[in-house]
PDB file of C-alpha atoms in Angstrom:
ATOM      1  CA  UNK A1376      33.161  20.029  72.320  1.00 61.00           C
ATOM      2  CA  UNK A1377      35.498  18.170  69.943  1.00 84.00           C
ATOM      3  CA  UNK A1378      33.135  18.942  67.029  1.00 88.00           C
ATOM      4  CA  UNK A1379      33.191  22.629  67.945  1.00 90.00           C
ATOM      5  CA  UNK A1380      37.001  22.647  67.956  1.00 92.00           C
ATOM      6  CA  UNK A1381      37.062  20.925  64.581  1.00 94.00           C
ATOM      7  CA  UNK A1382      34.582  23.448  63.193  1.00 95.00           C
ATOM      8  CA  UNK A1383      36.807  26.263  64.499  1.00 95.00           C
ATOM      9  CA  UNK A1384      39.825  24.709  62.759  1.00 95.00           C
ATOM     10  CA  UNK A1385      37.916  24.404  59.463  1.00 96.00           C
ATOM     11  CA  UNK A1386      36.849  28.042  59.716  1.00 96.00           C
ATOM     12  CA  UNK A1387      40.406  29.127  60.515  1.00 96.00           C
ATOM     13  CA  UNK A1388      41.601  27.343  57.373  1.00 96.00           C
ATOM     14  CA  UNK A1389      38.795  29.012  55.426  1.00 94.00           C
ATOM     15  CA  UNK A1390      39.828  32.382  56.829  1.00 93.00           C
ATOM     16  CA  UNK A1391      43.438  31.906  55.783  1.00 92.00           C
ATOM     17  CA  UNK A1392      42.403  31.211  52.185  1.00 90.00           C
ATOM     18  CA  UNK A1393      39.806  33.998  52.106  1.00 86.00           C
ATOM     19  CA  UNK A1394      42.212  36.571  53.515  1.00 82.00           C
ATOM     20  CA  UNK A1395      44.904  35.691  50.990  1.00 83.00           C
ATOM     21  CA  UNK A1396      42.468  35.831  48.047  1.00 79.00           C
ATOM     22  CA  UNK A1397      41.021  39.121  49.283  1.00 73.00           C
ATOM     23  CA  UNK A1398      44.480  40.673  49.387  1.00 70.00           C
ATOM     24  CA  UNK A1399      45.566  39.128  46.084  1.00 71.00           C
ATOM     25  CA  UNK A1400      42.456  39.758  43.977  1.00 68.00           C
ATOM     26  CA  UNK A1401      40.779  42.630  45.789  1.00 61.00           C
ATOM     27  CA  UNK A1402      37.493  40.758  46.248  1.00 66.00           C
ATOM     28  CA  UNK A1403      35.124  40.458  49.157  1.00 63.00           C
ATOM     29  CA  UNK A1404      35.677  37.302  51.164  1.00 72.00           C
ATOM     30  CA  UNK A1405      31.956  36.604  51.225  1.00 78.00           C
ATOM     31  CA  UNK A1406      32.111  35.169  47.723  1.00 79.00           C
ATOM     32  CA  UNK A1407      34.026  32.233  49.204  1.00 84.00           C
ATOM     33  CA  UNK A1408      32.876  32.308  52.819  1.00 90.00           C
ATOM     34  CA  UNK A1409      29.139  31.946  52.151  1.00 88.00           C
ATOM     35  CA  UNK A1410      29.162  28.696  50.117  1.00 88.00           C
ATOM     36  CA  UNK A1411      32.002  27.061  52.076  1.00 92.00           C
ATOM     37  CA  UNK A1412      30.680  28.044  55.495  1.00 94.00           C
ATOM     38  CA  UNK A1413      27.208  26.836  54.472  1.00 92.00           C
ATOM     39  CA  UNK A1414      28.719  23.423  53.774  1.00 93.00           C
ATOM     40  CA  UNK A1415      30.603  23.426  57.086  1.00 95.00           C
ATOM     41  CA  UNK A1416      27.488  24.335  59.076  1.00 94.00           C
ATOM     42  CA  UNK A1417      25.485  21.645  57.298  1.00 93.00           C
ATOM     43  CA  UNK A1418      28.199  19.052  57.929  1.00 93.00           C
ATOM     44  CA  UNK A1419      28.247  19.749  61.673  1.00 92.00           C
ATOM     45  CA  UNK A1420      24.447  20.135  61.831  1.00 90.00           C
ATOM     46  CA  UNK A1421      24.762  23.362  63.805  1.00 84.00           C
ATOM     47  CA  UNK A1422      21.337  24.738  62.850  1.00 86.00           C
ATOM     48  CA  UNK A1423      18.273  23.858  60.762  1.00 87.00           C
ATOM     49  CA  UNK A1424      19.117  23.441  57.041  1.00 87.00           C
ATOM     50  CA  UNK A1425      16.664  26.154  56.017  1.00 84.00           C
ATOM     51  CA  UNK A1426      18.628  28.726  58.053  1.00 88.00           C
ATOM     52  CA  UNK A1427      22.149  27.689  57.058  1.00 91.00           C
ATOM     53  CA  UNK A1428      22.601  30.157  54.192  1.00 88.00           C
ATOM     54  CA  UNK A1429      21.345  33.192  56.076  1.00 90.00           C
ATOM     55  CA  UNK A1430      23.648  32.319  59.013  1.00 93.00           C
ATOM     56  CA  UNK A1431      26.587  31.993  56.592  1.00 93.00           C
ATOM     57  CA  UNK A1432      25.753  35.368  55.016  1.00 89.00           C
ATOM     58  CA  UNK A1433      25.456  37.063  58.413  1.00 92.00           C
ATOM     59  CA  UNK A1434      28.716  35.537  59.688  1.00 95.00           C
ATOM     60  CA  UNK A1435      30.476  36.501  56.462  1.00 92.00           C
ATOM     61  CA  UNK A1436      29.377  40.120  56.878  1.00 89.00           C
ATOM     62  CA  UNK A1437      30.570  40.204  60.480  1.00 92.00           C
ATOM     63  CA  UNK A1438      34.006  38.888  59.442  1.00 91.00           C
ATOM     64  CA  UNK A1439      34.273  41.516  56.698  1.00 85.00           C
ATOM     65  CA  UNK A1440      33.909  44.206  59.367  1.00 85.00           C
ATOM     66  CA  UNK A1441      37.395  43.285  60.607  1.00 83.00           C
ATOM     67  CA  UNK A1442      39.167  42.751  57.291  1.00 77.00           C
ATOM     68  CA  UNK A1443      37.670  45.873  55.679  1.00 78.00           C
ATOM     69  CA  UNK A1444      38.865  47.985  58.605  1.00 80.00           C
ATOM     70  CA  UNK A1445      42.450  46.870  58.076  1.00 74.00           C
ATOM     71  CA  UNK A1446      42.218  47.473  54.338  1.00 74.00           C
ATOM     72  CA  UNK A1447      40.523  50.882  54.668  1.00 79.00           C
ATOM     73  CA  UNK A1448      43.175  52.156  57.074  1.00 81.00           C
ATOM     74  CA  UNK A1449      45.895  51.255  54.583  1.00 76.00           C
ATOM     75  CA  UNK A1450      44.047  52.919  51.684  1.00 76.00           C
ATOM     76  CA  UNK A1451      43.428  56.065  53.748  1.00 83.00           C
ATOM     77  CA  UNK A1452      47.123  56.351  54.581  1.00 82.00           C
ATOM     78  CA  UNK A1453      47.895  56.125  50.863  1.00 79.00           C
ATOM     79  CA  UNK A1454      45.373  58.857  50.036  1.00 85.00           C
ATOM     80  CA  UNK A1455      43.117  56.506  48.071  1.00 82.00           C
ATOM     81  CA  UNK A1456      39.802  57.270  49.782  1.00 85.00           C
ATOM     82  CA  UNK A1457      37.942  60.102  47.949  1.00 88.00           C
ATOM     83  CA  UNK A1458      36.461  61.807  51.004  1.00 89.00           C
ATOM     84  CA  UNK A1459      34.732  64.464  48.860  1.00 87.00           C
ATOM     85  CA  UNK A1460      32.121  61.906  47.723  1.00 86.00           C
ATOM     86  CA  UNK A1461      32.694  59.016  50.169  1.00 87.00           C
ATOM     87  CA  UNK A1462      30.208  60.286  52.835  1.00 88.00           C
ATOM     88  CA  UNK A1463      27.339  60.226  50.317  1.00 89.00           C
ATOM     89  CA  UNK A1464      28.316  56.785  49.070  1.00 91.00           C
ATOM     90  CA  UNK A1465      28.665  55.475  52.629  1.00 91.00           C
ATOM     91  CA  UNK A1466      25.239  56.874  53.552  1.00 91.00           C
ATOM     92  CA  UNK A1467      23.683  54.958  50.671  1.00 92.00           C
ATOM     93  CA  UNK A1468      25.392  51.640  51.377  1.00 91.00           C
ATOM     94  CA  UNK A1469      24.612  51.952  55.106  1.00 90.00           C
ATOM     95  CA  UNK A1470      20.903  52.426  54.429  1.00 91.00           C
ATOM     96  CA  UNK A1471      20.799  49.581  51.900  1.00 90.00           C
ATOM     97  CA  UNK A1472      22.737  47.215  54.169  1.00 87.00           C
ATOM     98  CA  UNK A1473      20.532  47.929  57.197  1.00 85.00           C
ATOM     99  CA  UNK A1474      17.300  47.374  55.267  1.00 87.00           C
ATOM    100  CA  UNK A1475      18.692  44.228  53.640  1.00 84.00           C
ATOM    101  CA  UNK A1476      19.737  42.761  56.986  1.00 76.00           C
ATOM    102  CA  UNK A1477      16.146  42.929  58.217  1.00 78.00           C
ATOM    103  CA  UNK A1478      14.487  41.860  54.962  1.00 79.00           C
ATOM    104  CA  UNK A1479      16.721  38.829  54.380  1.00 71.00           C
ATOM    105  CA  UNK A1480      15.263  37.106  57.428  1.00 68.00           C
ATOM    106  CA  UNK A1481      11.803  37.377  55.840  1.00 76.00           C
ATOM    107  CA  UNK A1482      12.829  35.832  52.510  1.00 74.00           C
ATOM    108  CA  UNK A1483      12.591  32.085  51.830  1.00 77.00           C
ATOM    109  CA  UNK A1484      15.963  30.328  52.097  1.00 68.00           C
ATOM    110  CA  UNK A1485      15.802  29.349  48.422  1.00 76.00           C
ATOM    111  CA  UNK A1486      15.341  32.985  47.454  1.00 78.00           C
ATOM    112  CA  UNK A1487      18.528  33.966  49.285  1.00 74.00           C
ATOM    113  CA  UNK A1488      20.363  31.099  47.556  1.00 75.00           C
ATOM    114  CA  UNK A1489      19.186  32.220  44.123  1.00 81.00           C
ATOM    115  CA  UNK A1490      20.062  35.884  44.727  1.00 80.00           C
ATOM    116  CA  UNK A1491      23.527  34.829  45.869  1.00 78.00           C
ATOM    117  CA  UNK A1492      24.055  32.456  42.946  1.00 80.00           C
ATOM    118  CA  UNK A1493      22.948  34.956  40.282  1.00 83.00           C
ATOM    119  CA  UNK A1494      25.052  37.748  41.809  1.00 81.00           C
ATOM    120  CA  UNK A1495      28.130  35.539  41.981  1.00 79.00           C
ATOM    121  CA  UNK A1496      27.696  34.463  38.345  1.00 83.00           C
ATOM    122  CA  UNK A1497      27.587  38.112  37.216  1.00 82.00           C
ATOM    123  CA  UNK A1498      30.616  38.994  39.363  1.00 79.00           C
ATOM    124  CA  UNK A1499      32.522  35.980  38.004  1.00 79.00           C
ATOM    125  CA  UNK A1500      31.803  37.005  34.424  1.00 82.00           C
ATOM    126  CA  UNK A1501      32.991  40.542  35.167  1.00 76.00           C
ATOM    127  CA  UNK A1502      36.125  39.178  36.826  1.00 71.00           C
ATOM    128  CA  UNK A1503      36.841  36.819  33.925  1.00 75.00           C
ATOM    129  CA  UNK A1504      36.801  39.668  31.451  1.00 75.00           C
ATOM    130  CA  UNK A1505      38.430  42.238  33.733  1.00 64.00           C
ATOM    131  CA  UNK A1506      41.679  42.032  31.790  1.00 53.00           C
ATOM    132  CA  UNK A1507      39.935  43.270  28.642  1.00 55.00           C
ATOM    133  CA  UNK A1508      40.343  46.901  27.713  1.00 51.00           C
ATOM    134  CA  UNK A1509      37.723  49.040  29.396  1.00 54.00           C
ATOM    135  CA  UNK A1510      35.868  51.839  27.646  1.00 54.00           C
ATOM    136  CA  UNK A1511      37.749  55.153  27.558  1.00 58.00           C
ATOM    137  CA  UNK A1512      34.505  57.162  27.660  1.00 68.00           C
ATOM    138  CA  UNK A1513      34.617  59.755  30.419  1.00 77.00           C
ATOM    139  CA  UNK A1514      31.495  59.902  32.576  1.00 81.00           C
ATOM    140  CA  UNK A1515      30.863  62.302  35.429  1.00 85.00           C
ATOM    141  CA  UNK A1516      29.529  61.097  38.756  1.00 86.00           C
ATOM    142  CA  UNK A1517      25.786  61.766  39.065  1.00 87.00           C
ATOM    143  CA  UNK A1518      24.550  64.297  41.612  1.00 86.00           C
ATOM    144  CA  UNK A1519      24.860  63.265  45.236  1.00 83.00           C
ATOM    145  CA  UNK A1520      21.185  62.330  45.587  1.00 86.00           C
ATOM    146  CA  UNK A1521      21.251  59.902  42.639  1.00 91.00           C
ATOM    147  CA  UNK A1522      24.633  58.570  43.794  1.00 89.00           C
ATOM    148  CA  UNK A1523      23.144  57.808  47.204  1.00 88.00           C
ATOM    149  CA  UNK A1524      20.209  55.946  45.602  1.00 90.00           C
ATOM    150  CA  UNK A1525      22.559  53.864  43.429  1.00 91.00           C
ATOM    151  CA  UNK A1526      24.778  52.996  46.378  1.00 91.00           C
ATOM    152  CA  UNK A1527      21.742  52.135  48.529  1.00 92.00           C
ATOM    153  CA  UNK A1528      20.932  49.422  45.990  1.00 89.00           C
ATOM    154  CA  UNK A1529      24.590  48.335  45.928  1.00 88.00           C
ATOM    155  CA  UNK A1530      24.807  48.189  49.717  1.00 87.00           C
ATOM    156  CA  UNK A1531      21.531  46.287  49.996  1.00 87.00           C
ATOM    157  CA  UNK A1532      22.557  43.614  47.517  1.00 84.00           C
ATOM    158  CA  UNK A1533      26.040  43.338  49.060  1.00 83.00           C
ATOM    159  CA  UNK A1534      24.594  42.793  52.538  1.00 83.00           C
ATOM    160  CA  UNK A1535      22.029  40.307  51.229  1.00 80.00           C
ATOM    161  CA  UNK A1536      24.715  38.063  49.730  1.00 78.00           C
ATOM    162  CA  UNK A1537      27.280  38.653  52.506  1.00 78.00           C
ATOM    163  CA  UNK A1538      30.051  40.517  50.670  1.00 77.00           C
ATOM    164  CA  UNK A1539      31.876  43.730  51.527  1.00 72.00           C
ATOM    165  CA  UNK A1540      30.702  45.532  48.430  1.00 70.00           C
ATOM    166  CA  UNK A1541      33.924  45.964  46.465  1.00 72.00           C
ATOM    167  CA  UNK A1542      32.820  43.512  43.776  1.00 73.00           C
ATOM    168  CA  UNK A1543      29.781  45.703  43.078  1.00 79.00           C
ATOM    169  CA  UNK A1544      30.891  49.191  44.122  1.00 84.00           C
ATOM    170  CA  UNK A1545      34.220  49.276  42.260  1.00 80.00           C
ATOM    171  CA  UNK A1546      32.619  48.587  38.841  1.00 81.00           C
ATOM    172  CA  UNK A1547      29.967  51.232  39.600  1.00 85.00           C
ATOM    173  CA  UNK A1548      32.524  53.910  40.468  1.00 87.00           C
ATOM    174  CA  UNK A1549      34.895  53.071  37.627  1.00 81.00           C
ATOM    175  CA  UNK A1550      31.918  53.246  35.226  1.00 84.00           C
ATOM    176  CA  UNK A1551      31.717  56.912  36.229  1.00 86.00           C
ATOM    177  CA  UNK A1552      35.456  57.321  35.496  1.00 82.00           C
ATOM    178  CA  UNK A1553      36.626  57.299  39.131  1.00 85.00           C
ATOM    179  CA  UNK A1554      40.299  56.323  39.335  1.00 82.00           C
ATOM    180  CA  UNK A1555      40.616  52.580  40.042  1.00 76.00           C
ATOM    181  CA  UNK A1556      42.772  53.042  43.155  1.00 78.00           C
ATOM    182  CA  UNK A1557      40.328  55.563  44.615  1.00 84.00           C
ATOM    183  CA  UNK A1558      37.385  53.316  43.707  1.00 83.00           C
ATOM    184  CA  UNK A1559      39.007  50.408  45.578  1.00 79.00           C
ATOM    185  CA  UNK A1560      39.863  52.680  48.526  1.00 82.00           C
ATOM    186  CA  UNK A1561      36.290  53.964  48.699  1.00 87.00           C
ATOM    187  CA  UNK A1562      34.943  50.404  48.453  1.00 83.00           C
ATOM    188  CA  UNK A1563      37.188  49.355  51.347  1.00 81.00           C
ATOM    189  CA  UNK A1564      35.822  52.144  53.550  1.00 85.00           C
ATOM    190  CA  UNK A1565      32.265  51.330  52.486  1.00 88.00           C
ATOM    191  CA  UNK A1566      32.908  47.667  53.299  1.00 84.00           C
ATOM    192  CA  UNK A1567      33.094  48.646  56.967  1.00 87.00           C
ATOM    193  CA  UNK A1568      29.731  50.396  56.748  1.00 89.00           C
ATOM    194  CA  UNK A1569      28.056  47.555  54.838  1.00 88.00           C
ATOM    195  CA  UNK A1570      29.393  44.973  57.283  1.00 87.00           C
ATOM    196  CA  UNK A1571      28.457  47.048  60.352  1.00 89.00           C
ATOM    197  CA  UNK A1572      24.914  47.990  59.374  1.00 88.00           C
ATOM    198  CA  UNK A1573      24.227  44.671  57.676  1.00 87.00           C
ATOM    199  CA  UNK A1574      25.388  42.810  60.781  1.00 90.00           C
ATOM    200  CA  UNK A1575      23.149  44.958  62.989  1.00 89.00           C
ATOM    201  CA  UNK A1576      20.179  43.961  60.837  1.00 87.00           C
ATOM    202  CA  UNK A1577      21.070  40.257  60.873  1.00 89.00           C
ATOM    203  CA  UNK A1578      21.740  40.264  64.625  1.00 92.00           C
ATOM    204  CA  UNK A1579      18.469  42.051  65.387  1.00 90.00           C
ATOM    205  CA  UNK A1580      16.324  39.951  63.069  1.00 86.00           C
ATOM    206  CA  UNK A1581      17.983  36.705  64.176  1.00 89.00           C
ATOM    207  CA  UNK A1582      17.709  37.285  67.919  1.00 88.00           C
ATOM    208  CA  UNK A1583      14.274  35.656  67.942  1.00 85.00           C
ATOM    209  CA  UNK A1584      15.649  32.492  66.327  1.00 85.00           C
ATOM    210  CA  UNK A1585      18.942  31.853  68.164  1.00 88.00           C
ATOM    211  CA  UNK A1586      20.387  32.517  71.616  1.00 87.00           C
ATOM    212  CA  UNK A1587      23.806  33.814  72.636  1.00 90.00           C
ATOM    213  CA  UNK A1588      24.176  30.757  74.881  1.00 86.00           C
ATOM    214  CA  UNK A1589      24.160  28.614  71.733  1.00 87.00           C
ATOM    215  CA  UNK A1590      27.002  30.593  70.206  1.00 92.00           C
ATOM    216  CA  UNK A1591      24.875  32.944  68.093  1.00 94.00           C
ATOM    217  CA  UNK A1592      24.542  36.725  68.045  1.00 95.00           C
ATOM    218  CA  UNK A1593      21.336  36.823  66.028  1.00 93.00           C
ATOM    219  CA  UNK A1594      22.166  34.973  62.809  1.00 93.00           C
ATOM    220  CA  UNK A1595      25.951  35.433  63.316  1.00 95.00           C
ATOM    221  CA  UNK A1596      27.620  32.197  64.451  1.00 96.00           C
ATOM    222  CA  UNK A1597      30.386  33.391  66.771  1.00 96.00           C
ATOM    223  CA  UNK A1598      32.741  30.333  66.766  1.00 95.00           C
ATOM    224  CA  UNK A1599      32.862  30.432  62.951  1.00 96.00           C
ATOM    225  CA  UNK A1600      33.395  34.202  63.011  1.00 96.00           C
ATOM    226  CA  UNK A1601      36.321  33.894  65.426  1.00 96.00           C
ATOM    227  CA  UNK A1602      37.898  31.114  63.381  1.00 96.00           C
ATOM    228  CA  UNK A1603      37.699  33.077  60.124  1.00 95.00           C
ATOM    229  CA  UNK A1604      38.934  36.380  61.548  1.00 93.00           C
ATOM    230  CA  UNK A1605      41.859  34.932  63.518  1.00 93.00           C
ATOM    231  CA  UNK A1606      43.593  33.951  60.268  1.00 92.00           C
ATOM    232  CA  UNK A1607      42.185  36.247  57.544  1.00 87.00           C
ATOM    233  CA  UNK A1608      43.475  39.325  59.392  1.00 82.00           C
ATOM    234  CA  UNK A1609      47.035  38.059  58.908  1.00 86.00           C
ATOM    235  CA  UNK A1610      46.840  36.459  55.447  1.00 85.00           C
ATOM    236  CA  UNK A1611      45.259  39.461  53.688  1.00 77.00           C
ATOM    237  CA  UNK A1612      48.542  41.468  53.760  1.00 77.00           C
ATOM    238  CA  UNK A1613      50.357  38.375  52.450  1.00 82.00           C
ATOM    239  CA  UNK A1614      47.974  38.262  49.480  1.00 76.00           C
ATOM    240  CA  UNK A1615      48.515  41.954  48.809  1.00 70.00           C
ATOM    241  CA  UNK A1616      52.283  41.443  48.689  1.00 74.00           C
ATOM    242  CA  UNK A1617      51.887  38.427  46.405  1.00 77.00           C
ATOM    243  CA  UNK A1618      50.299  40.609  43.701  1.00 67.00           C
ATOM    244  CA  UNK A1619      53.824  41.664  42.738  1.00 68.00           C
ATOM    245  CA  UNK A1620      54.966  38.076  42.129  1.00 78.00           C
ATOM    246  CA  UNK A1621      51.962  36.101  40.847  1.00 74.00           C
ATOM    247  CA  UNK A1622      50.049  36.329  37.521  1.00 79.00           C
ATOM    248  CA  UNK A1623      46.970  37.985  38.994  1.00 62.00           C
ATOM    249  CA  UNK A1624      45.101  38.226  35.652  1.00 72.00           C
ATOM    250  CA  UNK A1625      45.386  34.466  35.162  1.00 76.00           C
ATOM    251  CA  UNK A1626      44.451  33.734  38.772  1.00 72.00           C
ATOM    252  CA  UNK A1627      41.345  35.922  38.384  1.00 71.00           C
ATOM    253  CA  UNK A1628      40.184  33.836  35.434  1.00 77.00           C
ATOM    254  CA  UNK A1629      40.707  30.574  37.326  1.00 74.00           C
ATOM    255  CA  UNK A1630      38.969  31.993  40.376  1.00 72.00           C
ATOM    256  CA  UNK A1631      36.052  33.188  38.225  1.00 77.00           C
ATOM    257  CA  UNK A1632      35.531  29.618  36.999  1.00 80.00           C
ATOM    258  CA  UNK A1633      35.636  28.414  40.615  1.00 73.00           C
ATOM    259  CA  UNK A1634      33.010  31.009  41.551  1.00 75.00           C
ATOM    260  CA  UNK A1635      30.739  29.768  38.774  1.00 81.00           C
ATOM    261  CA  UNK A1636      31.017  26.209  40.080  1.00 77.00           C
ATOM    262  CA  UNK A1637      30.198  27.321  43.636  1.00 71.00           C
ATOM    263  CA  UNK A1638      27.257  29.427  42.420  1.00 75.00           C
ATOM    264  CA  UNK A1639      25.756  26.490  40.535  1.00 76.00           C
ATOM    265  CA  UNK A1640      26.249  24.245  43.568  1.00 70.00           C
ATOM    266  CA  UNK A1641      24.492  26.787  45.816  1.00 66.00           C
ATOM    267  CA  UNK A1642      21.582  27.089  43.390  1.00 69.00           C
ATOM    268  CA  UNK A1643      20.916  23.371  42.902  1.00 68.00           C
ATOM    269  CA  UNK A1644      21.506  22.051  46.439  1.00 62.00           C
TER     270      UNK A1644
END
């Protein structure tokens, strides 16, 4: 029991950091949760090593369901969710997330690690250079069918690596000249869908491996989920307020370097 309490405390500390960074930098908490939670689960020997990463991804997605809801409500109130195209985008990410949640359980653990590591490296590079001037070329959104296909891929990859989708969806939408605020607002709303449908897939596919009596809902480890959510819900607004006082561009560069280090560690261990 004492180990479980200590694990909860570690996850609560993780949640406080993740929530603050999510509010400050506008990133999905899964980029931090997955590698750190993997280490925590390994340290406490809570499940077989070959299933640690998939449990961390599933738990990360479940936690994002709560934080994305809070963020999406705020963006909706500010009129930053483009509801004219959002339903098509949400349909795509929902389909991709649901499929990914089932398929991830069939992939070798090393494959999930590599997909996560490569994705994080690309996101870190994009974040590092985010302060550079973007292209001024105006591009129209593709038709709704193509948009749904593109967002299905985005939602699938997001669910597979345990992130809310903003790190992938925002660059996609801004590429098609969607206003940054509306792109972030749409990504926040889609984060709920990715987390919900991805979690359903991970819970269903993991039910044959773990029991609720052991603290698992499928691949989602409930004590870790509770620890993360109980603090990230409160620190995310603090991070959002801090954007007005801290050098966010510089922090993004430092954080990008940190992401690269974590990605390499995930790939080699």
